[in-house]
Amino acid sequence: TSIHGHKCGQLFTTDFGYNKFVPMSNKSEAGYALQEMIREVGIPNHIHTDGAKELTQGRWKDICRDANIHTTQTERYSPWQNRTEIEIRELKRHVRRFMARTNTPGILWDYCCQYTAELRNYLARPLPQLRGRTPHEIFTGNTPDISEFLEFTWYEPVWYLEPSPFPQQVKKMARWIGVAHRVGQAMCFWLLPASGIPIARTT
């Protein structure tokens, strides 16, 4: 269980490796994960999933019908028919390397998965569909701005400023745990301070 109570996650991927990871508390939230993906990335023309109930029935099915998304499923006992299985494997490898190298607490796995999935969108991986470009560039048509990923790396110790009464220090230490897209303006990051409760800061 993560620091926010997440126990699993939903990964969406394209055939050229563009990923969107959404952490969840349980599998029944898959429909809400689909909503978030649509809100932040866009409505896909086609979704190919396995036969899991949370990906074929209930809220998921209603959202696909309302958004006019064509849905197909893999054959039973044939996980190789689903491209996401490969991306899940590679994402887990990447996350394990980050967390092992920095001795990251396990409760931060959801932050690390989100950071790694975003980072992989900006890497020109050896996929023939990419033709030497990044998944982000293929998906958006724009040259990627990698500024948010250049300043710091996963779980790096950083200083941040916290207004404090005299004579307390205004400069405090924390760990860098990703980009905060929904807080502040550009270059706003998630930090893990001594309190153990993530905060978002630009300075």
XYZ file of C-alpha atoms in Angstrom:
203
model
C 0.000 0.000 0.000
C 1.414 3.374 -1.042
C 1.573 6.580 0.970
C -1.809 7.574 -0.543
C -3.440 4.159 -0.113
C -2.879 2.961 -3.680
C -2.509 -0.795 -4.114
C -2.446 -1.160 -7.918
C -2.450 0.886 -11.090
C -3.792 1.093 -14.641
C -1.333 1.524 -17.494
C -2.436 2.776 -20.919
C -0.018 2.537 -23.841
C 0.049 3.073 -27.598
C 1.723 0.855 -30.178
C 4.676 3.293 -30.210
C 5.195 3.300 -26.434
C 3.422 6.439 -25.213
C 2.324 5.660 -21.640
C -0.138 6.995 -19.111
C -0.063 5.486 -15.605
C -2.925 5.999 -13.130
C -2.550 4.649 -9.551
C -5.644 3.072 -7.981
C -6.756 1.796 -4.576
C -8.378 -1.278 -6.130
C -9.181 -2.723 -9.545
C -12.776 -1.498 -9.450
C -11.452 2.048 -10.053
C -10.376 1.160 -13.611
C -13.279 3.156 -15.035
C -12.148 6.276 -13.180
C -8.604 5.661 -14.469
C -10.009 5.610 -18.015
C -11.770 8.911 -17.325
C -8.535 10.486 -16.134
C -6.673 9.199 -19.184
C -9.337 10.681 -21.489
C -9.268 14.003 -19.617
C -5.472 14.386 -19.711
C -4.511 12.597 -22.947
C -7.619 12.446 -25.125
C -10.251 10.022 -26.382
C -8.717 7.000 -28.142
C -10.386 5.569 -31.237
C -9.755 2.009 -30.104
C -8.906 0.233 -26.821
C -7.608 -3.349 -26.736
C -7.698 -5.029 -23.300
C -7.711 -8.454 -21.714
C -10.997 -9.954 -20.560
C -10.899 -8.685 -16.966
C -14.339 -7.637 -15.687
C -13.162 -4.184 -14.667
C -11.976 -3.594 -18.277
C -15.064 -4.923 -20.053
C -18.060 -4.210 -17.826
C -19.583 -1.581 -15.533
C -18.247 1.970 -15.603
C -15.491 1.128 -18.115
C -18.043 -0.208 -20.592
C -20.323 2.816 -20.084
C -17.473 5.285 -20.682
C -16.378 3.498 -23.861
C -19.963 3.504 -25.146
C -20.531 7.194 -24.334
C -17.177 8.229 -25.864
C -17.744 6.028 -28.936
C -14.532 4.053 -28.317
C -14.193 0.823 -30.276
C -13.205 -1.987 -27.875
C -11.619 -5.389 -28.508
C -10.211 -8.077 -26.205
C -7.363 -10.540 -26.185
C -8.026 -14.244 -26.429
C -8.102 -16.001 -23.063
C -4.698 -17.250 -21.817
C -2.969 -15.157 -24.538
C -1.307 -12.212 -22.744
C 1.135 -11.747 -25.656
C -1.771 -10.303 -27.666
C -1.779 -7.239 -25.396
C 1.011 -4.674 -26.005
C 0.547 -3.255 -22.519
C 1.903 -6.452 -20.951
C 5.331 -5.671 -22.445
C 5.190 -2.065 -21.246
C 4.148 -3.189 -17.753
C 7.163 -5.494 -17.603
C 9.567 -2.771 -18.751
C 8.011 -0.149 -16.472
C 8.402 -2.449 -13.464
C 12.057 -3.095 -14.340
C 12.721 0.622 -14.661
C 10.938 1.438 -11.373
C 12.753 -1.335 -9.489
C 16.114 0.007 -10.700
C 15.277 3.551 -9.561
C 13.999 2.450 -6.165
C 16.831 -0.016 -5.492
C 19.547 2.438 -6.551
C 18.224 5.180 -4.236
C 16.918 2.959 -1.423
C 13.428 4.426 -1.858
C 10.755 3.387 0.686
C 8.189 1.026 -0.830
C 5.290 3.336 0.013
C 6.465 5.711 -2.753
C 6.019 3.158 -5.563
C 3.073 5.070 -7.096
C 5.069 8.318 -7.354
C 7.963 6.411 -8.902
C 5.677 4.663 -11.423
C 4.176 7.965 -12.537
C 7.584 9.616 -12.841
C 9.044 6.652 -14.754
C 6.084 6.374 -17.150
C 6.406 10.096 -17.953
C 10.177 9.810 -18.342
C 9.832 6.888 -20.766
C 7.604 9.076 -22.960
C 10.630 11.360 -23.471
C 13.126 8.607 -24.335
C 13.866 7.631 -27.955
C 13.672 3.880 -27.497
C 14.653 1.300 -30.158
C 11.141 0.795 -31.541
C 10.794 0.828 -35.345
C 7.539 2.800 -35.022
C 9.413 5.692 -33.387
C 11.883 6.210 -36.257
C 14.447 7.684 -33.825
C 11.980 10.047 -32.153
C 10.357 9.989 -28.720
C 6.819 8.702 -28.010
C 5.876 12.209 -26.837
C 6.902 13.724 -30.175
C 5.046 11.062 -32.168
C 1.938 11.529 -30.025
C 1.791 15.346 -29.902
C 3.747 16.332 -33.013
C 5.794 18.739 -30.878
C 9.474 18.733 -29.938
C 9.622 17.563 -26.300
C 10.520 20.076 -23.577
C 12.620 18.055 -21.128
C 13.295 20.926 -18.692
C 11.299 19.296 -15.874
C 13.436 16.166 -16.065
C 16.855 17.867 -16.229
C 17.057 19.632 -12.864
C 16.710 16.595 -10.594
C 16.517 12.817 -10.675
C 14.383 10.391 -8.702
C 14.654 10.633 -4.871
C 17.555 13.077 -5.051
C 18.156 15.149 -1.872
C 17.150 18.779 -2.474
C 16.822 22.028 -0.550
C 13.514 23.904 -0.584
C 12.379 27.180 0.993
C 9.720 27.165 3.710
C 8.732 30.520 5.302
C 9.537 30.177 9.020
C 9.618 32.575 11.989
C 13.007 33.850 13.141
C 15.403 32.289 14.062
C 14.297 29.044 12.391
C 15.901 28.081 9.077
C 13.890 28.830 5.928
C 15.986 26.349 3.936
C 14.947 22.742 4.558
C 15.848 19.389 3.072
C 13.588 16.950 1.227
C 13.648 14.239 -1.414
C 12.590 14.876 -5.031
C 9.739 12.529 -6.083
C 8.455 13.822 -9.400
C 6.770 16.593 -11.358
C 3.617 18.213 -9.907
C 1.541 18.842 -13.030
C -1.635 19.990 -11.271
C -0.072 22.402 -8.775
C 1.391 25.835 -9.446
C 3.011 26.683 -12.752
C 5.836 25.130 -14.755
C 8.748 23.463 -12.928
C 6.713 22.639 -9.824
C 7.850 19.405 -8.177
C 6.676 16.901 -5.566
C 8.979 16.718 -2.549
C 9.073 14.389 0.445
C 10.073 16.454 3.519
C 10.959 15.219 6.997
C 7.245 15.033 7.899
C 6.782 12.223 5.375
C 3.829 14.059 3.755
C 4.491 15.015 0.090
C 4.427 18.739 -0.722
C 4.657 20.669 -4.008
C 7.253 23.434 -4.401
C 8.907 25.489 -7.152
C 11.640 27.111 -5.021
